[in-house]
């Protein structure tokens, strides 16, 4: 399915802290947007009703248009493409039949569900920092580390829809344990909560606003040596992982989004240093590593692209 639509797509981004929804036009522009906090209630029906209310409100505010389809990015793991989701950061949903429920709600529309980090990568390739390039890795570095891979201008899904999951590339075999059960994964080293824990072990003490990656980054900007070392640790781990991805996939652009990507040179300088050290093949040194261009809307734009540019980004039924 290509970009022959005139109607907007109903795009949804489901995360542990917020549910976001938007109408996205065929050019990738968000015309209407709304969000709500993700309920902490353990009853899966409460979360589903909250999502339905959000979608009803958004469509009503937009004048009840008939969308061209429904595209969704949701945290994993999930069974793809059937769309039963078990987001690690949403305990209420385990094997929740999200795609089937949305199809029942919108029986005449295509409904497509993919991993939220993959939707970010798709959004950046379609309308963001990777636009105009055929070989792009999109990454999210936040409470976790995820990604998606576009090669030859098409999204690569892999056998189970998890291709591009760079968060579990091993960057230090003797490194910290990862929630996946492994050791030394990029996610274990570079995710926000892991960096905070590492910094606290090195003597960093946060101020009065609480313990978070945001405060760690702010202290790094103010020159706190341990906070700065934590971001250097994350940047170098990212550079090592990207060097491996470069040699495997011959990429043109790596677009990095998520909260930590807002740290600028504190993250990107050590990243580039490690990349220069480890990407020694000439072709691997040509990659551009840049901040994601779409910010917090990348996942919604990418979810819409599952419908609007499905010939490139949707390879299932």
mmCIF file of C-alpha atoms in Angstrom:
data_model
loop_
_atom_site.group_PDB
_atom_site.id
_atom_site.type_symbol
_atom_site.label_atom_id
_atom_site.label_comp_id
_atom_site.label_asym_id
_atom_site.label_seq_id
_atom_site.Cartn_x
_atom_site.Cartn_y
_atom_site.Cartn_z
ATOM 1 C CA UNK A 1 0.000 0.000 0.000
ATOM 2 C CA UNK A 2 1.637 3.243 -1.060
ATOM 3 C CA UNK A 3 0.891 6.879 -0.439
ATOM 4 C CA UNK A 4 -2.336 7.117 -2.394
ATOM 5 C CA UNK A 5 -4.447 8.125 0.617
ATOM 6 C CA UNK A 6 -6.265 11.416 0.978
ATOM 7 C CA UNK A 7 -7.548 10.715 4.484
ATOM 8 C CA UNK A 8 -5.360 10.940 7.601
ATOM 9 C CA UNK A 9 -4.261 7.940 9.621
ATOM 10 C CA UNK A 10 -5.160 7.419 13.248
ATOM 11 C CA UNK A 11 -1.757 6.895 14.888
ATOM 12 C CA UNK A 12 -1.248 5.586 18.431
ATOM 13 C CA UNK A 13 1.839 5.446 20.655
ATOM 14 C CA UNK A 14 1.486 3.239 23.746
ATOM 15 C CA UNK A 15 4.073 3.627 26.488
ATOM 16 C CA UNK A 16 4.516 3.035 30.176
ATOM 17 C CA UNK A 17 4.013 6.676 31.137
ATOM 18 C CA UNK A 18 1.652 7.978 28.453
ATOM 19 C CA UNK A 19 -0.813 6.999 25.762
ATOM 20 C CA UNK A 20 -0.624 9.343 22.771
ATOM 21 C CA UNK A 21 -2.791 9.531 19.682
ATOM 22 C CA UNK A 22 -2.763 11.709 16.595
ATOM 23 C CA UNK A 23 -4.225 12.167 13.168
ATOM 24 C CA UNK A 24 -1.387 12.207 10.656
ATOM 25 C CA UNK A 25 -1.954 13.434 7.112
ATOM 26 C CA UNK A 26 -0.454 11.749 4.005
ATOM 27 C CA UNK A 27 2.556 14.080 4.138
ATOM 28 C CA UNK A 28 3.401 12.976 7.674
ATOM 29 C CA UNK A 29 2.090 16.113 9.389
ATOM 30 C CA UNK A 30 0.251 15.789 12.701
ATOM 31 C CA UNK A 31 -3.031 17.661 12.429
ATOM 32 C CA UNK A 32 -4.602 16.687 15.762
ATOM 33 C CA UNK A 33 -2.930 15.347 18.888
ATOM 34 C CA UNK A 34 -3.871 14.268 22.391
ATOM 35 C CA UNK A 35 -2.319 12.278 25.213
ATOM 36 C CA UNK A 36 -3.146 10.915 28.635
ATOM 37 C CA UNK A 37 -1.168 9.300 31.434
ATOM 38 C CA UNK A 38 -1.022 5.520 31.264
ATOM 39 C CA UNK A 39 -3.166 4.217 34.139
ATOM 40 C CA UNK A 40 -1.361 2.148 36.751
ATOM 41 C CA UNK A 41 -4.447 0.013 37.402
ATOM 42 C CA UNK A 42 -3.618 -3.715 37.097
ATOM 43 C CA UNK A 43 -6.943 -4.427 35.376
ATOM 44 C CA UNK A 44 -6.279 -4.718 31.617
ATOM 45 C CA UNK A 45 -9.811 -3.499 30.884
ATOM 46 C CA UNK A 46 -9.080 -0.153 32.547
ATOM 47 C CA UNK A 47 -6.148 0.464 30.219
ATOM 48 C CA UNK A 48 -8.175 -0.528 27.171
ATOM 49 C CA UNK A 49 -11.081 1.745 28.144
ATOM 50 C CA UNK A 50 -8.646 4.601 28.724
ATOM 51 C CA UNK A 51 -7.209 4.102 25.240
ATOM 52 C CA UNK A 52 -10.693 3.962 23.704
ATOM 53 C CA UNK A 53 -11.672 7.205 25.462
ATOM 54 C CA UNK A 54 -8.534 8.899 24.158
ATOM 55 C CA UNK A 55 -9.283 7.824 20.578
ATOM 56 C CA UNK A 56 -12.946 8.850 20.840
ATOM 57 C CA UNK A 57 -11.968 12.280 22.170
ATOM 58 C CA UNK A 58 -9.355 12.850 19.463
ATOM 59 C CA UNK A 59 -11.688 11.878 16.622
ATOM 60 C CA UNK A 60 -14.517 13.988 18.052
ATOM 61 C CA UNK A 61 -12.280 17.036 18.317
ATOM 62 C CA UNK A 62 -11.223 16.524 14.685
ATOM 63 C CA UNK A 63 -14.829 16.385 13.472
ATOM 64 C CA UNK A 64 -15.095 12.585 13.317
ATOM 65 C CA UNK A 65 -13.183 11.968 10.068
ATOM 66 C CA UNK A 66 -12.976 8.465 8.626
ATOM 67 C CA UNK A 67 -9.277 7.635 8.842
ATOM 68 C CA UNK A 68 -7.414 5.650 6.193
ATOM 69 C CA UNK A 69 -6.284 3.155 8.812
ATOM 70 C CA UNK A 70 -4.900 2.694 12.297
ATOM 71 C CA UNK A 71 -1.164 2.469 12.936
ATOM 72 C CA UNK A 72 0.173 1.643 16.387
ATOM 73 C CA UNK A 73 3.550 1.595 18.090
ATOM 74 C CA UNK A 74 3.617 -0.311 21.374
ATOM 75 C CA UNK A 75 6.318 -1.447 23.746
ATOM 76 C CA UNK A 76 7.353 -5.070 23.539
ATOM 77 C CA UNK A 77 7.693 -7.893 23.606
ATOM 78 C CA UNK A 78 4.857 -8.715 21.258
ATOM 79 C CA UNK A 79 3.858 -11.411 18.819
ATOM 80 C CA UNK A 80 4.197 -9.841 15.404
ATOM 81 C CA UNK A 81 2.288 -9.373 13.148
ATOM 82 C CA UNK A 82 -0.678 -10.720 15.118
ATOM 83 C CA UNK A 83 -0.232 -7.938 17.663
ATOM 84 C CA UNK A 84 -0.620 -9.628 21.050
ATOM 85 C CA UNK A 85 1.373 -7.311 23.298
ATOM 86 C CA UNK A 86 3.084 -7.764 26.676
ATOM 87 C CA UNK A 87 4.884 -4.456 27.287
ATOM 88 C CA UNK A 88 7.495 -4.796 30.029
ATOM 89 C CA UNK A 89 6.560 -1.361 31.395
ATOM 90 C CA UNK A 90 2.783 -2.005 31.345
ATOM 91 C CA UNK A 91 2.145 -4.995 33.654
ATOM 92 C CA UNK A 92 -1.625 -4.831 33.073
ATOM 93 C CA UNK A 93 -1.220 -6.144 29.533
ATOM 94 C CA UNK A 94 0.134 -9.637 29.083
ATOM 95 C CA UNK A 95 -0.661 -11.271 25.731
ATOM 96 C CA UNK A 96 -3.248 -8.550 25.258
ATOM 97 C CA UNK A 97 -4.831 -8.882 21.774
ATOM 98 C CA UNK A 98 -4.319 -5.236 20.854
ATOM 99 C CA UNK A 99 -4.510 -5.592 17.090
ATOM 100 C CA UNK A 100 -7.614 -7.772 17.271
ATOM 101 C CA UNK A 101 -9.349 -5.330 19.631
ATOM 102 C CA UNK A 102 -8.574 -2.380 17.364
ATOM 103 C CA UNK A 103 -9.762 -4.311 14.320
ATOM 104 C CA UNK A 104 -13.066 -4.995 16.086
ATOM 105 C CA UNK A 105 -13.358 -1.286 16.858
ATOM 106 C CA UNK A 106 -12.484 -0.271 13.266
ATOM 107 C CA UNK A 107 -13.705 -3.242 11.203
ATOM 108 C CA UNK A 108 -13.436 -1.564 7.808
ATOM 109 C CA UNK A 109 -9.892 -0.228 8.246
ATOM 110 C CA UNK A 110 -6.414 -1.716 8.082
ATOM 111 C CA UNK A 111 -4.886 -1.948 11.544
ATOM 112 C CA UNK A 112 -1.119 -2.435 11.893
ATOM 113 C CA UNK A 113 0.821 -2.791 15.145
ATOM 114 C CA UNK A 114 4.598 -2.774 15.514
ATOM 115 C CA UNK A 115 7.236 -2.233 18.185
ATOM 116 C CA UNK A 116 7.415 1.363 19.392
ATOM 117 C CA UNK A 117 11.160 1.719 18.729
ATOM 118 C CA UNK A 118 10.668 0.387 15.211
ATOM 119 C CA UNK A 119 7.984 3.023 14.666
ATOM 120 C CA UNK A 120 10.452 5.700 15.761
ATOM 121 C CA UNK A 121 12.965 4.375 13.221
ATOM 122 C CA UNK A 122 10.317 4.316 10.491
ATOM 123 C CA UNK A 123 9.259 7.874 11.309
ATOM 124 C CA UNK A 124 12.828 9.124 11.092
ATOM 125 C CA UNK A 125 13.394 7.363 7.784
ATOM 126 C CA UNK A 126 10.105 8.502 6.267
ATOM 127 C CA UNK A 127 10.031 12.130 7.400
ATOM 128 C CA UNK A 128 12.966 12.749 9.731
ATOM 129 C CA UNK A 129 16.755 12.615 9.886
ATOM 130 C CA UNK A 130 16.965 9.577 7.603
ATOM 131 C CA UNK A 131 14.778 10.981 4.829
ATOM 132 C CA UNK A 132 16.411 10.578 1.419
ATOM 133 C CA UNK A 133 18.667 7.723 2.538
ATOM 134 C CA UNK A 134 18.116 4.025 1.920
ATOM 135 C CA UNK A 135 20.113 2.488 4.778
ATOM 136 C CA UNK A 136 19.189 3.847 8.194
ATOM 137 C CA UNK A 137 19.310 2.669 11.776
ATOM 138 C CA UNK A 138 16.889 4.471 14.076
ATOM 139 C CA UNK A 139 17.555 4.231 17.809
ATOM 140 C CA UNK A 140 15.781 5.174 21.028
ATOM 141 C CA UNK A 141 17.955 5.709 24.109
ATOM 142 C CA UNK A 142 15.797 6.298 27.157
ATOM 143 C CA UNK A 143 14.603 3.979 29.937
ATOM 144 C CA UNK A 144 15.548 1.245 27.492
ATOM 145 C CA UNK A 145 17.493 1.068 24.251
ATOM 146 C CA UNK A 146 15.687 -0.065 21.100
ATOM 147 C CA UNK A 147 15.896 0.384 17.390
ATOM 148 C CA UNK A 148 14.707 -0.375 13.912
ATOM 149 C CA UNK A 149 16.536 -1.029 10.673
ATOM 150 C CA UNK A 150 15.803 0.183 7.141
ATOM 151 C CA UNK A 151 17.953 -1.351 4.387
ATOM 152 C CA UNK A 152 17.494 -0.764 0.686
ATOM 153 C CA UNK A 153 14.704 1.674 1.542
ATOM 154 C CA UNK A 154 12.551 -0.962 3.261
ATOM 155 C CA UNK A 155 11.959 -1.839 6.892
ATOM 156 C CA UNK A 156 13.678 -5.091 7.849
ATOM 157 C CA UNK A 157 11.507 -7.106 10.223
ATOM 158 C CA UNK A 158 13.489 -10.306 10.677
ATOM 159 C CA UNK A 159 11.921 -13.651 11.564
ATOM 160 C CA UNK A 160 9.863 -12.340 14.484
ATOM 161 C CA UNK A 161 9.617 -8.604 13.833
ATOM 162 C CA UNK A 162 12.563 -7.797 16.107
ATOM 163 C CA UNK A 163 15.317 -6.951 13.621
ATOM 164 C CA UNK A 164 17.255 -3.821 14.540
ATOM 165 C CA UNK A 165 17.047 -4.419 18.283
ATOM 166 C CA UNK A 166 20.471 -2.921 18.907
ATOM 167 C CA UNK A 167 19.840 -2.634 22.636
ATOM 168 C CA UNK A 168 20.930 -6.237 23.033
ATOM 169 C CA UNK A 169 24.144 -6.036 21.064
ATOM 170 C CA UNK A 170 26.873 -6.932 23.572
ATOM 171 C CA UNK A 171 29.299 -4.035 24.104
ATOM 172 C CA UNK A 172 31.102 -5.410 27.188
ATOM 173 C CA UNK A 173 31.056 -9.175 27.858
ATOM 174 C CA UNK A 174 32.134 -8.494 31.462
ATOM 175 C CA UNK A 175 29.652 -5.666 31.863
ATOM 176 C CA UNK A 176 26.531 -5.338 34.004
ATOM 177 C CA UNK A 177 23.708 -7.873 33.872
ATOM 178 C CA UNK A 178 20.828 -7.050 31.555
ATOM 179 C CA UNK A 179 17.120 -7.579 32.175
ATOM 180 C CA UNK A 180 17.098 -9.889 29.146
ATOM 181 C CA UNK A 181 19.235 -12.363 31.126
ATOM 182 C CA UNK A 182 22.470 -11.563 29.328
ATOM 183 C CA UNK A 183 25.443 -9.480 30.386
ATOM 184 C CA UNK A 184 27.022 -6.359 28.954
ATOM 185 C CA UNK A 185 24.224 -5.492 26.513
ATOM 186 C CA UNK A 186 24.118 -1.926 25.235
ATOM 187 C CA UNK A 187 20.821 -1.457 27.068
ATOM 188 C CA UNK A 188 22.348 -2.593 30.372
ATOM 189 C CA UNK A 189 25.116 0.001 30.026
ATOM 190 C CA UNK A 190 23.422 2.975 28.353
ATOM 191 C CA UNK A 191 19.799 3.085 29.467
ATOM 192 C CA UNK A 192 18.858 5.931 31.763
ATOM 193 C CA UNK A 193 18.133 3.966 34.965
ATOM 194 C CA UNK A 194 21.341 1.955 34.499
ATOM 195 C CA UNK A 195 23.383 5.133 34.196
ATOM 196 C CA UNK A 196 21.771 6.587 37.313
ATOM 197 C CA UNK A 197 22.543 3.420 39.290
ATOM 198 C CA UNK A 198 26.151 3.417 38.052
ATOM 199 C CA UNK A 199 26.602 7.098 38.950
ATOM 200 C CA UNK A 200 25.197 6.549 42.434
ATOM 201 C CA UNK A 201 27.669 3.726 43.006
ATOM 202 C CA UNK A 202 30.426 6.164 42.045
ATOM 203 C CA UNK A 203 29.261 8.691 44.624
ATOM 204 C CA UNK A 204 26.822 10.890 42.676
ATOM 205 C CA UNK A 205 24.078 12.224 44.914
ATOM 206 C CA UNK A 206 21.053 13.840 43.260
ATOM 207 C CA UNK A 207 19.468 17.037 44.504
ATOM 208 C CA UNK A 208 15.967 17.622 45.758
ATOM 209 C CA UNK A 209 14.007 16.830 42.582
ATOM 210 C CA UNK A 210 14.483 13.062 42.655
ATOM 211 C CA UNK A 211 16.689 10.475 41.018
ATOM 212 C CA UNK A 212 16.417 10.443 37.235
ATOM 213 C CA UNK A 213 18.365 10.485 34.019
ATOM 214 C CA UNK A 214 17.172 14.060 33.485
ATOM 215 C CA UNK A 215 18.825 15.215 36.686
ATOM 216 C CA UNK A 216 21.955 13.214 35.886
ATOM 217 C CA UNK A 217 22.208 14.968 32.508
ATOM 218 C CA UNK A 218 21.657 18.368 34.116
ATOM 219 C CA UNK A 219 24.441 17.739 36.632
ATOM 220 C CA UNK A 220 26.706 16.653 33.763
ATOM 221 C CA UNK A 221 26.012 19.979 32.024
ATOM 222 C CA UNK A 222 26.949 21.766 35.239
ATOM 223 C CA UNK A 223 30.284 19.972 35.309
ATOM 224 C CA UNK A 224 29.707 17.250 37.902
ATOM 225 C CA UNK A 225 32.534 14.788 37.194
ATOM 226 C CA UNK A 226 30.644 11.590 37.976
ATOM 227 C CA UNK A 227 27.562 12.655 36.014
ATOM 228 C CA UNK A 228 29.801 13.559 33.079
ATOM 229 C CA UNK A 229 31.558 10.207 33.323
ATOM 230 C CA UNK A 230 28.194 8.431 33.238
ATOM 231 C CA UNK A 231 27.247 10.102 29.957
ATOM 232 C CA UNK A 232 30.710 9.367 28.576
ATOM 233 C CA UNK A 233 30.179 5.714 29.510
ATOM 234 C CA UNK A 234 26.853 5.693 27.646
ATOM 235 C CA UNK A 235 28.271 7.486 24.610
ATOM 236 C CA UNK A 236 31.204 5.117 24.254
ATOM 237 C CA UNK A 237 28.925 2.074 24.543
ATOM 238 C CA UNK A 238 26.706 3.524 21.822
ATOM 239 C CA UNK A 239 29.733 4.117 19.601
ATOM 240 C CA UNK A 240 30.917 0.522 20.001
ATOM 241 C CA UNK A 241 27.457 -0.859 19.184
ATOM 242 C CA UNK A 242 27.028 1.429 16.172
ATOM 243 C CA UNK A 243 30.449 0.389 14.846
ATOM 244 C CA UNK A 244 29.300 -3.243 14.936
ATOM 245 C CA UNK A 245 26.031 -2.351 13.217
ATOM 246 C CA UNK A 246 27.927 -0.377 10.578
ATOM 247 C CA UNK A 247 30.165 -3.278 9.646
ATOM 248 C CA UNK A 248 27.197 -5.618 9.473
ATOM 249 C CA UNK A 249 24.717 -3.402 7.643
ATOM 250 C CA UNK A 250 26.730 -0.754 5.731
ATOM 251 C CA UNK A 251 24.591 2.113 6.994
ATOM 252 C CA UNK A 252 24.370 5.704 5.799
ATOM 253 C CA UNK A 253 22.622 7.334 8.782
ATOM 254 C CA UNK A 254 22.068 6.481 12.434
ATOM 255 C CA UNK A 255 19.367 8.673 14.002
ATOM 256 C CA UNK A 256 19.271 8.632 17.802
ATOM 257 C CA UNK A 257 16.187 9.729 19.715
ATOM 258 C CA UNK A 258 14.896 9.368 23.243
ATOM 259 C CA UNK A 259 15.602 11.344 26.379
ATOM 260 C CA UNK A 260 19.367 10.826 26.506
ATOM 261 C CA UNK A 261 19.763 12.029 22.924
ATOM 262 C CA UNK A 262 18.917 15.509 24.232
ATOM 263 C CA UNK A 263 22.279 15.639 26.035
ATOM 264 C CA UNK A 264 24.076 16.857 22.916
ATOM 265 C CA UNK A 265 27.901 16.813 22.923
ATOM 266 C CA UNK A 266 28.031 15.217 26.386
ATOM 267 C CA UNK A 267 26.738 12.043 24.734
ATOM 268 C CA UNK A 268 27.662 12.480 21.089
ATOM 269 C CA UNK A 269 31.332 13.430 21.563
ATOM 270 C CA UNK A 270 32.327 10.187 23.330
ATOM 271 C CA UNK A 271 30.075 8.307 20.901
ATOM 272 C CA UNK A 272 31.979 9.690 17.916
ATOM 273 C CA UNK A 273 35.317 9.011 19.613
ATOM 274 C CA UNK A 274 34.460 5.348 20.200
ATOM 275 C CA UNK A 275 33.046 5.050 16.692
ATOM 276 C CA UNK A 276 36.306 6.332 15.189
ATOM 277 C CA UNK A 277 38.247 3.822 17.268
ATOM 278 C CA UNK A 278 36.144 0.797 16.327
ATOM 279 C CA UNK A 279 34.853 1.531 12.806
ATOM 280 C CA UNK A 280 38.136 0.971 10.975
ATOM 281 C CA UNK A 281 36.919 -0.192 7.587
ATOM 282 C CA UNK A 282 36.713 2.725 5.161
ATOM 283 C CA UNK A 283 33.056 2.166 4.269
ATOM 284 C CA UNK A 284 32.127 2.067 7.961
ATOM 285 C CA UNK A 285 33.620 5.497 8.619
ATOM 286 C CA UNK A 286 31.204 7.279 6.303
ATOM 287 C CA UNK A 287 28.154 6.912 8.514
ATOM 288 C CA UNK A 288 26.403 10.028 9.827
ATOM 289 C CA UNK A 289 25.289 9.728 13.459
ATOM 290 C CA UNK A 290 22.757 12.453 14.203
ATOM 291 C CA UNK A 291 20.031 13.323 16.705
ATOM 292 C CA UNK A 292 16.550 12.262 15.641
ATOM 293 C CA UNK A 293 14.718 15.100 13.919
ATOM 294 C CA UNK A 294 11.113 14.421 14.909
ATOM 295 C CA UNK A 295 11.493 14.431 18.681
ATOM 296 C CA UNK A 296 8.619 12.975 20.685
ATOM 297 C CA UNK A 297 6.371 12.697 17.612
ATOM 298 C CA UNK A 298 8.605 10.222 15.730
ATOM 299 C CA UNK A 299 6.713 7.165 16.984
ATOM 300 C CA UNK A 300 3.345 8.553 15.905
ATOM 301 C CA UNK A 301 4.635 9.543 12.463
ATOM 302 C CA UNK A 302 6.192 6.101 12.066
ATOM 303 C CA UNK A 303 3.003 4.347 13.166
ATOM 304 C CA UNK A 304 1.105 6.317 10.513
ATOM 305 C CA UNK A 305 3.690 5.314 7.906
ATOM 306 C CA UNK A 306 2.788 1.651 8.498
ATOM 307 C CA UNK A 307 -0.419 2.583 6.667
ATOM 308 C CA UNK A 308 0.568 5.530 4.466
ATOM 309 C CA UNK A 309 3.782 3.982 3.163
ATOM 310 C CA UNK A 310 3.078 0.339 3.809
ATOM 311 C CA UNK A 311 4.848 -0.733 0.635
ATOM 312 C CA UNK A 312 8.112 0.126 2.414
ATOM 313 C CA UNK A 313 7.287 -0.420 6.075
ATOM 314 C CA UNK A 314 4.740 -3.224 6.380
ATOM 315 C CA UNK A 315 5.719 -6.678 5.174
ATOM 316 C CA UNK A 316 2.949 -8.770 6.691
ATOM 317 C CA UNK A 317 -0.796 -9.298 6.104
#
